[in-house]
CSV table of C-alpha atoms and ligand atoms in Angstrom, one decimal:
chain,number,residue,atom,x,y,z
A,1,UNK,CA,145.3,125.9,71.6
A,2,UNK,CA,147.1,127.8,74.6
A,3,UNK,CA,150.6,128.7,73.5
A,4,UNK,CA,152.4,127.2,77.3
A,5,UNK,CA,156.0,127.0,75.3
A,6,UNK,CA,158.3,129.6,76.5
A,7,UNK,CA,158.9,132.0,73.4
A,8,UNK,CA,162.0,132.9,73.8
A,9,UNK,CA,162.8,128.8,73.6
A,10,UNK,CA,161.0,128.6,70.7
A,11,UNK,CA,163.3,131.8,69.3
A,12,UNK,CA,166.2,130.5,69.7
A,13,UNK,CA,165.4,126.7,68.4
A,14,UNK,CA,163.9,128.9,65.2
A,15,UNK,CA,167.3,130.5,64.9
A,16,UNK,CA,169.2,127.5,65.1
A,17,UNK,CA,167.4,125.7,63.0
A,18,UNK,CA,167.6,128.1,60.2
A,19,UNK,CA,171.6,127.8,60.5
A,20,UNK,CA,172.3,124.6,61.1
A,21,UNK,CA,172.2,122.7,57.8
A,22,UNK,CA,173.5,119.1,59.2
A,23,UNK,CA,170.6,118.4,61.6
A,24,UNK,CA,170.6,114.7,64.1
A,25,UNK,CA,167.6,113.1,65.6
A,26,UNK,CA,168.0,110.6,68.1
A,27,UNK,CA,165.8,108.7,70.5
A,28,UNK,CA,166.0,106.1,73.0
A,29,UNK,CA,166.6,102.1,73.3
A,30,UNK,CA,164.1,100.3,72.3
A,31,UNK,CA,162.2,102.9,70.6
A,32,UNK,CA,158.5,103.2,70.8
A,33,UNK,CA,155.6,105.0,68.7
A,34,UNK,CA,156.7,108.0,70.3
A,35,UNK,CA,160.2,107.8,70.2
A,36,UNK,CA,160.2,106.8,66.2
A,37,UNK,CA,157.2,108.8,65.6
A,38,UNK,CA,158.4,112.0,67.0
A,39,UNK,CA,162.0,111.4,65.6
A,40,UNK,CA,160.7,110.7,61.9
A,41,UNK,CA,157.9,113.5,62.4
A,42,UNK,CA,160.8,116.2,62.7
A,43,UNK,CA,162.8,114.2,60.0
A,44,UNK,CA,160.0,114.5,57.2
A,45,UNK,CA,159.3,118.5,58.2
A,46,UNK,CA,163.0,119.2,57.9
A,47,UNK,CA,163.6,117.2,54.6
A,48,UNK,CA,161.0,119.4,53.0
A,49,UNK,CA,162.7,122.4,54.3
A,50,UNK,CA,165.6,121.2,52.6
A,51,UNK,CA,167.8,120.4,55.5
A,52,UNK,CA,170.5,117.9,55.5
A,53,UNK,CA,169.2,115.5,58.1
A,54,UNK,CA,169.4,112.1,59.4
A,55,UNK,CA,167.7,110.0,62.1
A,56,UNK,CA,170.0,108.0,64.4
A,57,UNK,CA,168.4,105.2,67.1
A,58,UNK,CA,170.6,103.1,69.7
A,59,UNK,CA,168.4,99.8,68.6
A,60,UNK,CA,166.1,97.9,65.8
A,61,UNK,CA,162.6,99.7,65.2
A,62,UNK,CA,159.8,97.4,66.0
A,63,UNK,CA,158.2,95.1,63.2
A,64,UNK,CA,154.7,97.3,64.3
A,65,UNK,CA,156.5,100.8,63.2
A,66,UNK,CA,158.1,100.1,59.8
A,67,UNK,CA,154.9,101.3,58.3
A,68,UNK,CA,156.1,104.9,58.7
A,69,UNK,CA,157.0,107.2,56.1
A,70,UNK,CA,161.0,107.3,56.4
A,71,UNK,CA,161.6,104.6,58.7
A,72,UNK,CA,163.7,102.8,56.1
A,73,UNK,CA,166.0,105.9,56.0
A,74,UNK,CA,166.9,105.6,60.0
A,75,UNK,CA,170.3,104.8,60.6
A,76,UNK,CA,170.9,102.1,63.6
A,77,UNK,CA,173.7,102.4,65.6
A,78,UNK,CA,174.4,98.8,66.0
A,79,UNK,CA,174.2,97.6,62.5
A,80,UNK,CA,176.5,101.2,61.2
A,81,UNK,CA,178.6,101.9,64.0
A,82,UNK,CA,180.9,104.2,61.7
A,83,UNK,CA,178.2,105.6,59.4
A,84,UNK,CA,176.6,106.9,62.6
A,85,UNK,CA,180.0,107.9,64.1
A,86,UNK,CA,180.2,110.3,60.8
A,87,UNK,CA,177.1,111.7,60.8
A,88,UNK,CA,177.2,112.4,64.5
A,89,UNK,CA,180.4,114.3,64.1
A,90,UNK,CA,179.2,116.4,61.1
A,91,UNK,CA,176.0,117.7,62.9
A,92,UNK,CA,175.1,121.4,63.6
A,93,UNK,CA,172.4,120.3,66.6
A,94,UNK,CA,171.4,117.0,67.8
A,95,UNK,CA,167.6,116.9,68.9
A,96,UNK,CA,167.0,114.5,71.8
A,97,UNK,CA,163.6,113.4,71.8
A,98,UNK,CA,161.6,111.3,74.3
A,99,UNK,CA,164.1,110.4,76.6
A,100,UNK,CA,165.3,112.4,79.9
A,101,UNK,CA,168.5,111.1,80.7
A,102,UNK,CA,172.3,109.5,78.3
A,103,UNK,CA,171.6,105.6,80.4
A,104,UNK,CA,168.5,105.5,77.8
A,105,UNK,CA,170.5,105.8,74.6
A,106,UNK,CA,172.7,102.6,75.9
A,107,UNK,CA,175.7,102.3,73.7
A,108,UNK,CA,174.4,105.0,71.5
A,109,UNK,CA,174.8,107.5,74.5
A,110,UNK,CA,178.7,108.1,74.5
A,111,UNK,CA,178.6,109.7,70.9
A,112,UNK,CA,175.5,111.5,71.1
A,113,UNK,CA,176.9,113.2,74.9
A,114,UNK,CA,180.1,113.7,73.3
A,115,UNK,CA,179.6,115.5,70.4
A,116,UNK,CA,180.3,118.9,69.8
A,117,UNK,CA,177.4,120.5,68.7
A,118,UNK,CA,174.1,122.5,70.0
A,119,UNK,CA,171.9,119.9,71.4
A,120,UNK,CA,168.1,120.6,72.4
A,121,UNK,CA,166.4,118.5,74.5
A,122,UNK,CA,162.2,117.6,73.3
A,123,UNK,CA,160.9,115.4,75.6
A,124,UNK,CA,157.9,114.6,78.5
A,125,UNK,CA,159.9,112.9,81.0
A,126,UNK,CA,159.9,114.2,84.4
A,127,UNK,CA,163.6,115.6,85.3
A,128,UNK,CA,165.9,115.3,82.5
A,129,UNK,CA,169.7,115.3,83.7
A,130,UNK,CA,171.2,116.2,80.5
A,131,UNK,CA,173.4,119.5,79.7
A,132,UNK,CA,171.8,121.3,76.2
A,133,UNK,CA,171.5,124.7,74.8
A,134,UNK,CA,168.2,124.6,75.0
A,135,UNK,CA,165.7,122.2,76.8
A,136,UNK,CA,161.8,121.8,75.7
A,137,UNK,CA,160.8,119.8,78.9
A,138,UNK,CA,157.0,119.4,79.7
A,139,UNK,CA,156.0,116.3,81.5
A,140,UNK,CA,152.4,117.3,81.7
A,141,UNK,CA,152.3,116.7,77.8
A,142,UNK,CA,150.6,112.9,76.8
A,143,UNK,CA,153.6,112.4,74.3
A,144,UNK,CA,156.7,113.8,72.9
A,145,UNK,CA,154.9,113.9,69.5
A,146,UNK,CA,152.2,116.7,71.4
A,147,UNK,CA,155.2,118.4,72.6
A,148,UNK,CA,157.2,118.1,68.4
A,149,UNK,CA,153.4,119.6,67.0
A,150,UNK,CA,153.2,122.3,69.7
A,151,UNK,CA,157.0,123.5,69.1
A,152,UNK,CA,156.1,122.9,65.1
A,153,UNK,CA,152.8,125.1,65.6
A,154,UNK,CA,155.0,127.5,67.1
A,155,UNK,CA,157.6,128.3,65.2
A,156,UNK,CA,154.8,129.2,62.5
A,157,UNK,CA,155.5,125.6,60.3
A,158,UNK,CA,152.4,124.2,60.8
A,159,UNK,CA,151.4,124.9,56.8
A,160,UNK,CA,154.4,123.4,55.9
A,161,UNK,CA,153.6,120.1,57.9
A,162,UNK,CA,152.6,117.3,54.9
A,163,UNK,CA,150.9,113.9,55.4
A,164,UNK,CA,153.9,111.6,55.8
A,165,UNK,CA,155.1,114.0,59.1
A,166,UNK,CA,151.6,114.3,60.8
A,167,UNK,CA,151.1,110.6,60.1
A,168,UNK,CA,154.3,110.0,62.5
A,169,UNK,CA,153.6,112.3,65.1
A,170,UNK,CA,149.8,111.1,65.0
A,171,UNK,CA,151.5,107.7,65.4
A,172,UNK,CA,153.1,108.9,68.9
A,173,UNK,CA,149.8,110.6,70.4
A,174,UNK,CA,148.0,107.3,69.5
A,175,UNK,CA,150.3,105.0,71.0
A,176,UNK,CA,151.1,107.1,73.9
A,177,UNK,CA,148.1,107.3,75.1
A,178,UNK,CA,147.1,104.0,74.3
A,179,UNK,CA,144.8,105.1,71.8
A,180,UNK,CA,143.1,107.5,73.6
A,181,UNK,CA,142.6,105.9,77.0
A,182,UNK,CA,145.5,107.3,79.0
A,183,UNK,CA,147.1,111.0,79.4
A,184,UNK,CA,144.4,112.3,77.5
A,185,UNK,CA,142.4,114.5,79.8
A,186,UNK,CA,143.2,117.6,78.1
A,187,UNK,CA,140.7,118.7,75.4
A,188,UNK,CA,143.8,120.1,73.8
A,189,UNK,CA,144.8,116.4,72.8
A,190,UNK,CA,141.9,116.0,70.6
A,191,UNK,CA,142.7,119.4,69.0
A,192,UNK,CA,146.0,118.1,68.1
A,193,UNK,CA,144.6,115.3,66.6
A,194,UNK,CA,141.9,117.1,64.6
A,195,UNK,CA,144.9,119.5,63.3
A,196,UNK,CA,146.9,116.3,62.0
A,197,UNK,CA,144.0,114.7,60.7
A,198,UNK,CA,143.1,117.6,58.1
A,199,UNK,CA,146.6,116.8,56.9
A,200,UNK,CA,144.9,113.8,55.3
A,201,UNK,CA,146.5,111.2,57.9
A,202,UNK,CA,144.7,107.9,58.0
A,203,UNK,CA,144.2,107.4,61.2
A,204,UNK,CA,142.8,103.7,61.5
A,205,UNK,CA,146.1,102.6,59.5
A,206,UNK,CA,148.1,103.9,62.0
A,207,UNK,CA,146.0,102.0,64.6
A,208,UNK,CA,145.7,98.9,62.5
A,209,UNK,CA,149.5,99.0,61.4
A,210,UNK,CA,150.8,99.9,65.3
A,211,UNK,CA,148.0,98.6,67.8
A,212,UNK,CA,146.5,96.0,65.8
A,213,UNK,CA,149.2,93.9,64.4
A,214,UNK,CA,150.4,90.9,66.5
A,215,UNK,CA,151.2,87.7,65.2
A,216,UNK,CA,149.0,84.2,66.1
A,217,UNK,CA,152.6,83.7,68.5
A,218,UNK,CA,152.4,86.8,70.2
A,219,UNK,CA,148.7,86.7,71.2
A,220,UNK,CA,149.2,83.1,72.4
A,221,UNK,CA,152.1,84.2,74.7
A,222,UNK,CA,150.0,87.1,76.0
A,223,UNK,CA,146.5,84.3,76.5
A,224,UNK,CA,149.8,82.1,77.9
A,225,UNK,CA,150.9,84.7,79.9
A,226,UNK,CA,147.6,85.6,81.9
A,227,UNK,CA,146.3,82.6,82.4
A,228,UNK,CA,149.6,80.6,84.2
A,229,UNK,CA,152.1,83.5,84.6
A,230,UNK,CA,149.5,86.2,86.0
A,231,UNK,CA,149.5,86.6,90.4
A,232,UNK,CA,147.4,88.8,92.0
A,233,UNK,CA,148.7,89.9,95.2
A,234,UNK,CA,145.1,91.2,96.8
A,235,UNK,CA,146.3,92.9,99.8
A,236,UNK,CA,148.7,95.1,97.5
A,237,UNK,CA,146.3,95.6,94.8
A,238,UNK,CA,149.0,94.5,92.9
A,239,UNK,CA,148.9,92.0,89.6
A,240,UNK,CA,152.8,91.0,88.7
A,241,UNK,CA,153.5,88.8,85.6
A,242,UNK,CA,156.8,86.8,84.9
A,243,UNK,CA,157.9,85.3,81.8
A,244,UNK,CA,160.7,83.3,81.3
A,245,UNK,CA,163.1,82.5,78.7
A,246,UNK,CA,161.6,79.4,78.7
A,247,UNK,CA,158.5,80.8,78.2
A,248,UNK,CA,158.9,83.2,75.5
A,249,UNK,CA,161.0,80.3,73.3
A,250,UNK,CA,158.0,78.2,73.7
A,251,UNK,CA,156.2,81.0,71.6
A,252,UNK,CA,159.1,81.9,69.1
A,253,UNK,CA,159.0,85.3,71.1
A,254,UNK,CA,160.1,88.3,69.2
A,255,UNK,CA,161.1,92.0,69.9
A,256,UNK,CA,157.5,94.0,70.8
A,257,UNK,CA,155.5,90.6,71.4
A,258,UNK,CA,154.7,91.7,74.5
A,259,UNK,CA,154.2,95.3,74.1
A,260,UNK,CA,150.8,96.2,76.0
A,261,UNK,CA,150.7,93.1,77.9
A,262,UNK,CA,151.1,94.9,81.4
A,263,UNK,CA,147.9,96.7,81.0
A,264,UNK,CA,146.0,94.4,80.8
A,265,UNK,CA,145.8,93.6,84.6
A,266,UNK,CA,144.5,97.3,85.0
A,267,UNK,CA,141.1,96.0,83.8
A,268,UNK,CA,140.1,94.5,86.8
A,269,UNK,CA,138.2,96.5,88.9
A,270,UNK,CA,140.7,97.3,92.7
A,271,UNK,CA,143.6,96.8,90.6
A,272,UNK,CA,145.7,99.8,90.9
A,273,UNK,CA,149.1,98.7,89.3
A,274,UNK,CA,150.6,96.2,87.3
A,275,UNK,CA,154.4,94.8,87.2
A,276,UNK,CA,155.7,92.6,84.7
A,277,UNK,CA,159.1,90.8,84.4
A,278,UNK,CA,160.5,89.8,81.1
A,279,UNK,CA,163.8,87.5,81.2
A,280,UNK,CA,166.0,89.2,78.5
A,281,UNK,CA,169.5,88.1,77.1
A,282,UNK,CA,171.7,90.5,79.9
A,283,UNK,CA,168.9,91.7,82.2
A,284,UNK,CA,165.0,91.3,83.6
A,285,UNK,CA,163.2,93.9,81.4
A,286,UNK,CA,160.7,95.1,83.8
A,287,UNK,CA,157.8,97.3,83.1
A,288,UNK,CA,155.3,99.0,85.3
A,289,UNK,CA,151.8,100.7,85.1
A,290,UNK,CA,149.1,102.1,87.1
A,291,UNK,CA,145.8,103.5,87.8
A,292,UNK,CA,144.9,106.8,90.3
A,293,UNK,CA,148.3,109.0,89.9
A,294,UNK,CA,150.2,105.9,91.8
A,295,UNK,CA,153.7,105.9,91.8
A,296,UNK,CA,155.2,102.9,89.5
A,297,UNK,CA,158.0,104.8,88.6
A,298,UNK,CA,159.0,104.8,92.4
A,299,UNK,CA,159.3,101.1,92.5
A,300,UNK,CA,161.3,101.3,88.9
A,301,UNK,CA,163.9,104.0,90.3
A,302,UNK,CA,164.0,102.2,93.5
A,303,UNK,CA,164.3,98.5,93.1
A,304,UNK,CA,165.0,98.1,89.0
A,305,UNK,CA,167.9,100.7,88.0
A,306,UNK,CA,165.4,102.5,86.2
A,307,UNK,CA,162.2,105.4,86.7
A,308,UNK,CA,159.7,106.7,83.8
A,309,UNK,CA,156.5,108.5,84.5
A,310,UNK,CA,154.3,108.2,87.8
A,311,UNK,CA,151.8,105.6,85.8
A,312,UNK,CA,154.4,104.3,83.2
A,313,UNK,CA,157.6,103.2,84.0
A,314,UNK,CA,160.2,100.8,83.4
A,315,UNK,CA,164.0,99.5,84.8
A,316,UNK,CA,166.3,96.6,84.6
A,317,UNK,CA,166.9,94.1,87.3
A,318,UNK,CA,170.5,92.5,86.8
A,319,UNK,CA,169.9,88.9,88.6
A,320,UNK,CA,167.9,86.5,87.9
A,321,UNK,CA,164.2,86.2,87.6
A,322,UNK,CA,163.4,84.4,90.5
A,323,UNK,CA,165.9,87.2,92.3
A,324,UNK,CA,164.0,89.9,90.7
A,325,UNK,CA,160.4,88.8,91.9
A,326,UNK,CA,161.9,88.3,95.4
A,327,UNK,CA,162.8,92.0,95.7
A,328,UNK,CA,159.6,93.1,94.1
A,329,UNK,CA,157.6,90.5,97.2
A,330,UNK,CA,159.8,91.5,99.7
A,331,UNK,CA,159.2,95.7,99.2
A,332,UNK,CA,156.0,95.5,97.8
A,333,UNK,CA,154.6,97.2,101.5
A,334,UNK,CA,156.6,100.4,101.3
A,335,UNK,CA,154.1,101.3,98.6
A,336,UNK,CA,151.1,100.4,99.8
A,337,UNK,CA,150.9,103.8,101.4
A,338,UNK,CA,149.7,105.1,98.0
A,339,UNK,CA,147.1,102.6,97.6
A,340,UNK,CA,143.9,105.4,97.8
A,341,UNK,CA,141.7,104.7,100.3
A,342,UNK,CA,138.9,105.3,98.4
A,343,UNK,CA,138.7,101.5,97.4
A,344,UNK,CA,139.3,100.3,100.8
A,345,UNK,CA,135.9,98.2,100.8
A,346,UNK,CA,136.4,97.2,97.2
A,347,UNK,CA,136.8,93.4,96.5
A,348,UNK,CA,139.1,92.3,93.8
A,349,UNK,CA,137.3,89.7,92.0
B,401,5GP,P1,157.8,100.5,78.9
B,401,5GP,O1,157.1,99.9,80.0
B,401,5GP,O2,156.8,100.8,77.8
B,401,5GP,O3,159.1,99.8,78.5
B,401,5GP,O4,158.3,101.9,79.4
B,401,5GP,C1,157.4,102.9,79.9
B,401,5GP,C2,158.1,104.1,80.3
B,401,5GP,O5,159.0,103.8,81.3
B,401,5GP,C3,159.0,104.7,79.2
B,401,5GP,O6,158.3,105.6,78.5
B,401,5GP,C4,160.1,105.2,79.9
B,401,5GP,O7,159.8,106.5,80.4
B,401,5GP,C5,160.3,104.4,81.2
B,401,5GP,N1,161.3,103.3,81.1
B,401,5GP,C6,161.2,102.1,80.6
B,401,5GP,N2,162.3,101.4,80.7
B,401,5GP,C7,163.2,102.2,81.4
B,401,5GP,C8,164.5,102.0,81.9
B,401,5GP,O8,165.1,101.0,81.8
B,401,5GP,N3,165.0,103.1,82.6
B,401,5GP,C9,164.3,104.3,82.8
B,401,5GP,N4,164.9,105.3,83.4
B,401,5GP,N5,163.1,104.4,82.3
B,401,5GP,C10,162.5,103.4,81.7
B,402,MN,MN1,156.9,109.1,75.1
């Protein structure tokens, strides 16, 4: 494996690890495989190294992650607003993983941006906006949890990683890249995961526990959702997907129901991205992914408040639904320029 983290980085994260003794991890809203796995991967390393430390996320941990070793330890900020507030304040160094910029954290951000502490920054977003000592920012990397092994490898603690932290950060390079289908060019990945495995991680529980785990509901809302709720706008190459309210009470919808559902329109052949809408209590969740390097996160950043990666990416549309697809309709041809042309004579059928 090519050592592509800058040394002295890694220096000075070794040195402040080794004198901090109150150490934070954080994450963002709505946390994902990667955000918890990368999070409770540090957690469990530190713990054996004997370090004071605690993991703090803005929101609820989806039902398909509780499986992880430590997850029951995470404190949520909504549920212990003060316990959080005092662990915050006694920290030597916050680590910020898998998320580029304070508006991710949501209510969580104010505390973690105004502490006063050494805060590093581990993350594979593009253009993180955030002041930190130090900043480990590689967007070229398939998940934070590649980025967390790397900088583990690197400061020489790979012997010290057990099967509880390489089972999280496993957890993140698995779902990240969609168990191996996306991001996952480099043969580097695969050494990553052959370096986790001999830590006697069992690899088809993490799949079965965070990939293959939805409820009888939640696959009927996703059948539901492609087969009434699914448009294919041809000239585009565009498939969008809206669920209601409505919709998602008619299937006792819960948190991560829906999680993978946008893919899904990326199977059929000319399809090169895929939006999809999600009425929420305040906002219109929207997520976005594509196929041949085009820009989804373009359309997040300019028409939903929000941005991500150039494949993956996600905002929030403050409106209503019906508003929200509008915008989406009515802009949909200032992207068509990155449509490659390669497929001009493919049908979609
Ligand atoms: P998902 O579609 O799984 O919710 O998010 C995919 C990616 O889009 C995330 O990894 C994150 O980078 C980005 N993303 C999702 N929601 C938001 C958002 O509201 N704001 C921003 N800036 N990025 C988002
Ligand atoms: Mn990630």
């Amino acid at each position: 494996m090519k050592n592509i983290l800058d040394s002295d980085d890694i220096k000075r994260l070794g040195a402040l690890l080794d004198s901090s003794r109150n150490i934070i991890l954080t994450c963002h809203m709505r946390p994902d495989g990667d955000a918890v796995g990368s999070t409770l991967g540090l957690w469990n390393l530190l713990r054996s190294m004997g370090k004071n430390v605690n993991v703090v996320v803005p929101d609820r941990v989806p039902r398909s992650l509780l499986f992880l070793p430590g997850v029951r330890e995470i404190a949520v900020f909504t549920q212990h607003d003060p316990y959080c507030q005092r662990l915050v304040s006694e920290a030597d160094c916050i680590l910020m993983c898998d998320f580029n910029t304070a508006s991710r954290q949501g209510d969580l951000a104010p505390l973690i941006q105004g502490a006063d502490c050494s805060k590093v920054l581990i993350d594979h977003h593009k253009d993180p906006d955030m002041d930190c000592y130090l900043k480990f920012s590689y967007p070229q990397m398939s998940s934070t949890c590649e980025l967390v092994f790397r900088i583990i490898a690197a400061l020489g603690l790979y012997a010290t990683l057990d099967t509880n932290a390489s089972t999280c950060l496993l957890t993140g390079l698995i779902t990240d890249t969609q168990n191996f289908t996306v991001n996952c060019n480099s043969s580097e990945v695969y050494e990553i995961m052959m370096r986790l495995l001999e830590k006697d991680v069992d690899k088809k529980k993490i799949v079965d526990e965070a990939i293959k785990s939805c409820t009888y509901d939640s696959l009927r809302l996703n059948a539901f959702a492609l087969l009434e709720r699914l448009e294919i706008l041809e000239r585009n190459r565009a498939a969008l997907i809206t669920l209601s309210k409505e919709d998602l009470d008619r299937f006792n919808y819960q948190k991560g129901d829906t999680e993978g559902l946008v893919n899904e329109p990326l199977n059929i052949r000319g399809i090169v991205y895929s939006v999809f809408m999600r009425e929420d209590a305040d906002c219109i969740k929207v997520s976005t992914r594509s196929k041949y390097d085009f820009p989804v996160c373009d359309i997040c950043r300019d028409l939903f408040n929000g941005g991500g990666h150039q494949m993956a990416a996600g905002g929030e549309f403050y409106g209503t639904l019906e508003e929200c697809r509008r915008i989406f309709l009515e802009n949909i041809h200032n992207y068509d320029k990155y449509i490659p042309s390669s497929l001009d004579k493919l049908e979609i059928k």
